[in-house]
mmCIF file of C-alpha atoms and ligand atoms in Angstrom:
data_model
loop_
_atom_site.group_PDB
_atom_site.id
_atom_site.type_symbol
_atom_site.label_atom_id
_atom_site.label_comp_id
_atom_site.label_asym_id
_atom_site.label_seq_id
_atom_site.Cartn_x
_atom_site.Cartn_y
_atom_site.Cartn_z
ATOM 1 C CA MET A 297 -3.499 46.360 70.157
ATOM 2 C CA SER A 298 -3.894 46.699 66.381
ATOM 3 C CA GLY A 299 -7.402 46.931 64.804
ATOM 4 C CA SER A 300 -7.293 43.155 63.578
ATOM 5 C CA GLU A 301 -6.378 41.903 67.025
ATOM 6 C CA THR A 302 -9.183 43.771 68.653
ATOM 7 C CA ALA A 303 -11.383 41.968 66.369
ATOM 8 C CA LEU A 304 -9.803 38.658 66.927
ATOM 9 C CA ALA A 305 -9.869 39.351 70.953
ATOM 10 C CA ALA A 306 -14.019 39.327 70.683
ATOM 11 C CA ALA A 307 -14.032 36.161 68.166
ATOM 12 C CA ARG A 308 -14.925 32.698 69.004
ATOM 13 C CA ALA A 309 -12.163 29.950 67.528
ATOM 14 C CA LEU A 310 -12.423 26.235 67.184
ATOM 15 C CA VAL A 311 -8.907 24.222 67.467
ATOM 16 C CA LEU A 312 -8.011 21.018 65.956
ATOM 17 C CA PHE A 313 -6.913 19.441 69.107
ATOM 18 C CA SER A 314 -5.625 16.098 68.739
ATOM 19 C CA GLY A 315 -3.757 15.644 72.498
ATOM 20 C CA GLY A 316 0.008 16.229 70.860
ATOM 21 C CA GLN A 317 2.420 18.963 71.269
ATOM 22 C CA ASP A 318 1.507 20.621 68.255
ATOM 23 C CA SER A 319 -2.111 21.279 68.704
ATOM 24 C CA ALA A 320 -1.698 21.638 72.515
ATOM 25 C CA THR A 321 0.521 24.773 71.887
ATOM 26 C CA CYS A 322 -2.216 25.968 69.026
ATOM 27 C CA LEU A 323 -4.735 25.550 71.941
ATOM 28 C CA ALA A 324 -2.661 27.682 74.073
ATOM 29 C CA TRP A 325 -2.072 30.283 71.176
ATOM 30 C CA ALA A 326 -6.027 30.529 70.438
ATOM 31 C CA LEU A 327 -6.547 31.050 74.236
ATOM 32 C CA ALA A 328 -4.232 33.930 74.344
ATOM 33 C CA ARG A 329 -6.293 35.732 71.307
ATOM 34 C CA PHE A 330 -9.745 34.834 71.123
ATOM 35 C CA ALA A 331 -12.798 35.544 73.611
ATOM 36 C CA ALA A 332 -13.745 31.742 73.159
ATOM 37 C CA VAL A 333 -12.292 28.609 72.083
ATOM 38 C CA GLU A 334 -13.723 25.382 71.461
ATOM 39 C CA THR A 335 -11.929 22.082 70.583
ATOM 40 C CA VAL A 336 -12.304 19.120 68.173
ATOM 41 C CA GLY A 337 -10.942 16.072 68.113
ATOM 42 C CA PHE A 338 -10.889 13.295 65.492
ATOM 43 C CA ASP A 339 -11.086 9.358 66.093
ATOM 44 C CA TYR A 340 -10.187 7.405 63.189
ATOM 45 C CA GLY A 341 -8.585 4.546 64.894
ATOM 46 C CA GLN A 342 -5.310 6.034 64.781
ATOM 47 C CA ARG A 343 -2.424 3.933 66.411
ATOM 48 C CA HIS A 344 -1.586 6.631 68.506
ATOM 49 C CA ARG A 345 -5.105 6.815 69.963
ATOM 50 C CA VAL A 346 -3.665 7.741 73.591
ATOM 51 C CA GLU A 347 -3.036 10.975 72.192
ATOM 52 C CA LEU A 348 -6.995 11.276 72.405
ATOM 53 C CA GLU A 349 -6.900 10.336 75.766
ATOM 54 C CA CYS A 350 -4.520 12.903 76.394
ATOM 55 C CA ARG A 351 -6.817 15.523 75.426
ATOM 56 C CA LEU A 352 -9.118 15.729 78.531
ATOM 57 C CA ALA A 353 -6.327 15.675 80.658
ATOM 58 C CA PHE A 354 -4.515 18.770 78.703
ATOM 59 C CA ARG A 355 -7.735 20.670 78.577
ATOM 60 C CA GLU A 356 -8.097 20.164 82.824
ATOM 61 C CA GLY A 357 -4.488 20.762 83.277
ATOM 62 C CA LEU A 358 -5.021 24.252 81.312
ATOM 63 C CA ARG A 359 -8.007 25.003 83.377
ATOM 64 C CA ARG A 360 -6.074 24.584 86.713
ATOM 65 C CA ALA A 361 -2.771 26.398 85.512
ATOM 66 C CA PHE A 362 -4.354 29.360 83.593
ATOM 67 C CA PRO A 363 -7.662 30.423 85.400
ATOM 68 C CA ASN A 364 -7.922 33.744 82.765
ATOM 69 C CA TRP A 365 -7.855 30.950 80.040
ATOM 70 C CA ALA A 366 -10.545 28.605 81.934
ATOM 71 C CA GLU A 367 -13.030 30.949 81.417
ATOM 72 C CA LYS A 368 -12.687 31.116 77.661
ATOM 73 C CA LEU A 369 -12.355 27.413 76.822
ATOM 74 C CA GLY A 370 -15.762 26.140 75.977
ATOM 75 C CA GLU A 371 -16.993 22.747 74.682
ATOM 76 C CA ASP A 372 -14.853 19.925 73.336
ATOM 77 C CA HIS A 373 -16.524 17.788 70.374
ATOM 78 C CA VAL A 374 -15.101 14.417 69.288
ATOM 79 C CA ILE A 375 -16.071 13.405 66.092
ATOM 80 C CA ASP A 376 -16.088 9.553 64.835
ATOM 81 C CA LEU A 377 -14.183 9.140 61.534
ATOM 82 C CA GLY A 378 -13.743 5.567 61.632
ATOM 83 C CA VAL A 379 -14.392 5.483 58.067
ATOM 84 C CA LEU A 380 -10.988 7.159 57.496
ATOM 85 C CA GLY A 381 -9.087 4.519 59.398
ATOM 86 C CA ARG A 382 -10.743 1.822 57.225
ATOM 87 C CA LEU A 383 -10.190 3.467 53.878
ATOM 88 C CA SER A 384 -6.385 3.682 54.420
ATOM 89 C CA ASP A 385 -6.117 0.215 55.729
ATOM 90 C CA THR A 386 -7.874 -1.843 53.093
ATOM 91 C CA ALA A 387 -6.218 -4.335 50.537
ATOM 92 C CA LEU A 388 -7.534 -1.804 47.985
ATOM 93 C CA THR A 389 -5.099 0.792 49.363
ATOM 94 C CA ARG A 390 -2.326 -1.185 50.395
ATOM 95 C CA GLU A 391 -0.902 -0.952 46.490
ATOM 96 C CA ARG A 392 -1.327 2.847 46.792
ATOM 97 C CA ALA A 393 0.562 3.090 50.031
ATOM 98 C CA ILE A 394 3.514 1.386 48.340
ATOM 99 C CA ALA A 395 3.628 4.118 45.339
ATOM 100 C CA PHE A 396 3.575 6.748 48.160
ATOM 101 C CA GLY A 397 6.165 5.114 50.007
ATOM 102 C CA GLU A 398 8.101 5.575 46.592
ATOM 103 C CA SER A 399 7.528 8.980 46.393
ATOM 104 C CA GLY A 400 8.960 9.867 49.742
ATOM 105 C CA LEU A 401 5.827 9.982 51.810
ATOM 106 C CA PRO A 402 5.684 7.791 55.077
ATOM 107 C CA ASN A 403 3.543 5.251 55.354
ATOM 108 C CA THR A 404 1.544 6.471 58.260
ATOM 109 C CA PHE A 405 0.152 9.073 55.381
ATOM 110 C CA VAL A 406 -3.385 9.178 55.375
ATOM 111 C CA PRO A 407 -4.356 10.883 52.086
ATOM 112 C CA GLY A 408 -6.550 13.932 52.511
ATOM 113 C CA ARG A 409 -6.480 13.504 56.081
ATOM 114 C CA ASN A 410 -6.621 17.410 56.818
ATOM 115 C CA LEU A 411 -9.021 18.354 54.222
ATOM 116 C CA LEU A 412 -11.507 16.378 55.952
ATOM 117 C CA PHE A 413 -10.370 17.422 59.375
ATOM 118 C CA PHE A 414 -10.560 21.174 58.524
ATOM 119 C CA THR A 415 -14.198 20.533 56.441
ATOM 120 C CA PHE A 416 -15.748 18.542 59.580
ATOM 121 C CA ALA A 417 -14.233 21.690 61.852
ATOM 122 C CA ALA A 418 -15.933 24.264 59.484
ATOM 123 C CA ALA A 419 -19.459 22.335 59.701
ATOM 124 C CA ILE A 420 -19.019 22.539 63.524
ATOM 125 C CA GLY A 421 -17.809 26.233 63.613
ATOM 126 C CA TYR A 422 -20.820 26.941 61.256
ATOM 127 C CA ARG A 423 -22.963 25.959 63.991
ATOM 128 C CA ARG A 424 -21.158 27.113 66.679
ATOM 129 C CA GLY A 425 -20.513 30.743 65.421
ATOM 130 C CA ALA A 426 -16.677 30.164 65.226
ATOM 131 C CA ARG A 427 -15.239 31.419 61.904
ATOM 132 C CA HIS A 428 -11.883 30.956 63.014
ATOM 133 C CA LEU A 429 -10.115 27.633 62.737
ATOM 134 C CA VAL A 430 -6.895 26.679 64.209
ATOM 135 C CA GLY A 431 -4.491 23.811 63.375
ATOM 136 C CA GLY A 432 -1.021 22.753 64.124
ATOM 137 C CA MET A 433 0.064 22.127 60.456
ATOM 138 C CA CYS A 434 3.317 22.780 59.845
ATOM 139 C CA GLU A 435 5.706 22.634 56.505
ATOM 140 C CA THR A 436 9.183 23.006 58.690
ATOM 141 C CA ASP A 437 9.736 19.841 60.094
ATOM 142 C CA TYR A 438 7.618 17.434 58.456
ATOM 143 C CA SER A 439 7.756 14.655 55.956
ATOM 144 C CA GLY A 440 6.020 16.310 52.923
ATOM 145 C CA TYR A 441 2.372 15.809 53.902
ATOM 146 C CA PRO A 442 0.954 17.761 51.129
ATOM 147 C CA ASP A 443 -2.276 18.471 53.048
ATOM 148 C CA CYS A 444 -0.127 20.278 55.574
ATOM 149 C CA ARG A 445 1.449 22.897 53.280
ATOM 150 C CA ASP A 446 0.175 26.417 53.282
ATOM 151 C CA ASP A 447 -1.070 26.605 50.065
ATOM 152 C CA THR A 448 -3.357 23.778 50.564
ATOM 153 C CA LEU A 449 -4.993 25.403 53.524
ATOM 154 C CA LYS A 450 -5.433 28.682 51.862
ATOM 155 C CA ALA A 451 -7.254 26.801 49.027
ATOM 156 C CA LEU A 452 -9.134 25.063 51.584
ATOM 157 C CA GLN A 453 -9.936 28.361 53.229
ATOM 158 C CA ALA A 454 -11.393 29.637 50.076
ATOM 159 C CA ALA A 455 -13.286 26.583 49.257
ATOM 160 C CA LEU A 456 -14.824 26.502 52.686
ATOM 161 C CA SER A 457 -15.775 30.149 52.499
ATOM 162 C CA LEU A 458 -17.464 29.675 49.241
ATOM 163 C CA GLY A 459 -18.767 26.193 49.717
ATOM 164 C CA MET A 460 -20.635 27.220 53.085
ATOM 165 C CA ASP A 461 -21.103 30.757 52.242
ATOM 166 C CA HIS A 462 -19.513 31.703 55.282
ATOM 167 C CA ARG A 463 -16.247 33.637 55.994
ATOM 168 C CA PHE A 464 -14.033 31.062 57.754
ATOM 169 C CA VAL A 465 -10.321 31.815 58.579
ATOM 170 C CA ILE A 466 -7.841 28.926 58.798
ATOM 171 C CA HIS A 467 -4.940 29.574 61.045
ATOM 172 C CA THR A 468 -1.697 27.986 61.425
ATOM 173 C CA PRO A 469 0.553 29.331 63.954
ATOM 174 C CA LEU A 470 3.201 26.775 63.618
ATOM 175 C CA MET A 471 3.525 26.716 59.968
ATOM 176 C CA TRP A 472 6.764 28.167 59.274
ATOM 177 C CA ARG A 473 8.289 27.137 62.942
ATOM 178 C CA ASP A 474 10.420 24.167 63.464
ATOM 179 C CA LYS A 475 10.120 22.081 66.664
ATOM 180 C CA ALA A 476 12.513 24.021 69.098
ATOM 181 C CA GLN A 477 10.556 27.455 67.881
ATOM 182 C CA THR A 478 7.235 25.349 68.901
ATOM 183 C CA TRP A 479 8.603 24.938 72.260
ATOM 184 C CA ALA A 480 9.938 28.618 72.371
ATOM 185 C CA LEU A 481 6.498 29.894 71.326
ATOM 186 C CA ALA A 482 4.752 27.718 74.605
ATOM 187 C CA GLU A 483 7.034 29.357 76.536
ATOM 188 C CA GLU A 484 6.267 33.017 75.103
ATOM 189 C CA LEU A 485 2.669 32.007 75.923
ATOM 190 C CA GLY A 486 2.595 30.221 79.057
ATOM 191 C CA GLY A 487 6.232 30.146 80.507
ATOM 192 C CA GLU A 488 7.486 27.142 82.360
ATOM 193 C CA ARG A 489 3.674 26.287 83.776
ATOM 194 C CA LEU A 490 2.729 25.775 80.186
ATOM 195 C CA LEU A 491 6.180 23.914 79.076
ATOM 196 C CA SER A 492 5.596 21.383 81.929
ATOM 197 C CA LEU A 493 1.908 20.750 81.114
ATOM 198 C CA ILE A 494 2.961 20.087 77.602
ATOM 199 C CA ARG A 495 5.865 17.946 78.647
ATOM 200 C CA GLU A 496 3.511 15.988 81.346
ATOM 201 C CA GLU A 497 0.263 15.688 79.417
ATOM 202 C CA THR A 498 0.771 15.615 75.474
ATOM 203 C CA MET A 499 1.647 12.817 73.614
ATOM 204 C CA SER A 500 3.417 12.242 70.135
ATOM 205 C CA CYS A 501 4.922 9.037 70.200
ATOM 206 C CA TYR A 502 3.409 6.587 67.391
ATOM 207 C CA PHE A 503 3.235 3.709 69.693
ATOM 208 C CA GLY A 504 1.933 5.450 72.451
ATOM 209 C CA GLU A 505 4.473 4.534 75.191
ATOM 210 C CA ARG A 506 3.457 6.227 78.424
ATOM 211 C CA GLU A 507 5.554 4.657 81.122
ATOM 212 C CA THR A 508 8.844 6.035 79.785
ATOM 213 C CA ARG A 509 9.891 9.584 80.861
ATOM 214 C CA HIS A 510 12.420 12.047 79.316
ATOM 215 C CA PRO A 511 13.100 15.654 79.810
ATOM 216 C CA TRP A 512 10.974 16.223 76.449
ATOM 217 C CA GLY A 513 7.779 14.022 78.118
ATOM 218 C CA LYS A 514 6.809 10.667 77.769
ATOM 219 C CA GLY A 515 7.240 8.474 75.128
ATOM 220 C CA CYS A 516 9.540 5.684 73.347
ATOM 221 C CA GLY A 517 12.338 7.792 72.363
ATOM 222 C CA GLU A 518 13.169 5.928 69.051
ATOM 223 C CA CYS A 519 10.165 6.547 66.750
ATOM 224 C CA PRO A 520 10.193 9.286 64.338
ATOM 225 C CA ALA A 521 7.668 11.507 66.139
ATOM 226 C CA CYS A 522 9.857 11.197 69.711
ATOM 227 C CA ALA A 523 12.875 11.723 67.669
ATOM 228 C CA LEU A 524 11.556 15.100 66.283
ATOM 229 C CA ARG A 525 10.272 16.057 70.016
ATOM 230 C CA ARG A 526 13.640 15.210 71.279
ATOM 231 C CA ALA A 527 15.901 17.136 69.116
ATOM 232 C CA GLY A 528 13.350 20.089 69.080
ATOM 233 C CA TRP A 529 13.352 20.183 72.972
ATOM 234 C CA GLU A 530 17.359 20.026 73.041
ATOM 235 C CA ARG A 531 17.887 22.729 70.430
ATOM 236 C CA PHE A 532 15.063 24.719 72.231
ATOM 237 C CA THR A 533 16.892 23.967 75.657
ATOM 238 C CA VAL A 534 20.314 25.007 74.317
ATOM 239 C CA SER A 535 18.942 28.114 72.834
ATOM 240 C CA ARG A 536 17.501 29.171 76.491
ATOM 241 C CA THR A 537 21.117 28.693 78.081
ATOM 242 C CA PRO A 538 22.707 31.892 78.352
HETATM 243 ZN ZN1 LIG B 225 7.909 7.277 70.317
#
């Protein structure tokens, strides 16, 4: 172990955990590195609310399948950000939504969402003694959300550290991975047990469709989130075949 890895192994982390594939992989990544890990989720009336319901099932599944991680997995926090859902759905902001559409961003975009998430996470981290904040943001596969970009999050790390006079480190282990590489990371961290837990207990589908099973998990199979997840799984399984 290098000096910096040893320091991480004694530290406490807070993971932004939505119940989707990416943040579930980040949770495992954090459990493999830190002494203690807590989770935070945000309820803002999102369409795929079912993701939030998956959170506890996934945490329980992790505890059962990985006893050495179970002892590190601490409290879960759920923050009510209903105000964010209302902001992005008012008649006032509909015109803005059209402008965003013309700039190429999808209409699922909630402006500045991750800035708020990390700011609330930092407030919890401050209180809980967790300076390491972990999120599943990624520049590789996504639709150009500016608040997922590496530069944005580095700037936010500096702003939070200055604004709370407390050193925070934002970790984004998926930033430069595509979906196939995210599945590969899960396999590296927890083998087949973690892969099947992510397939069974996480949800990415925009429509929250839970009844239909696919090799890559549950979902409608058609929405952009399902298409991304399926394509990643297919590339990952091809890459594993000798
Ligand atoms: Zn879907």
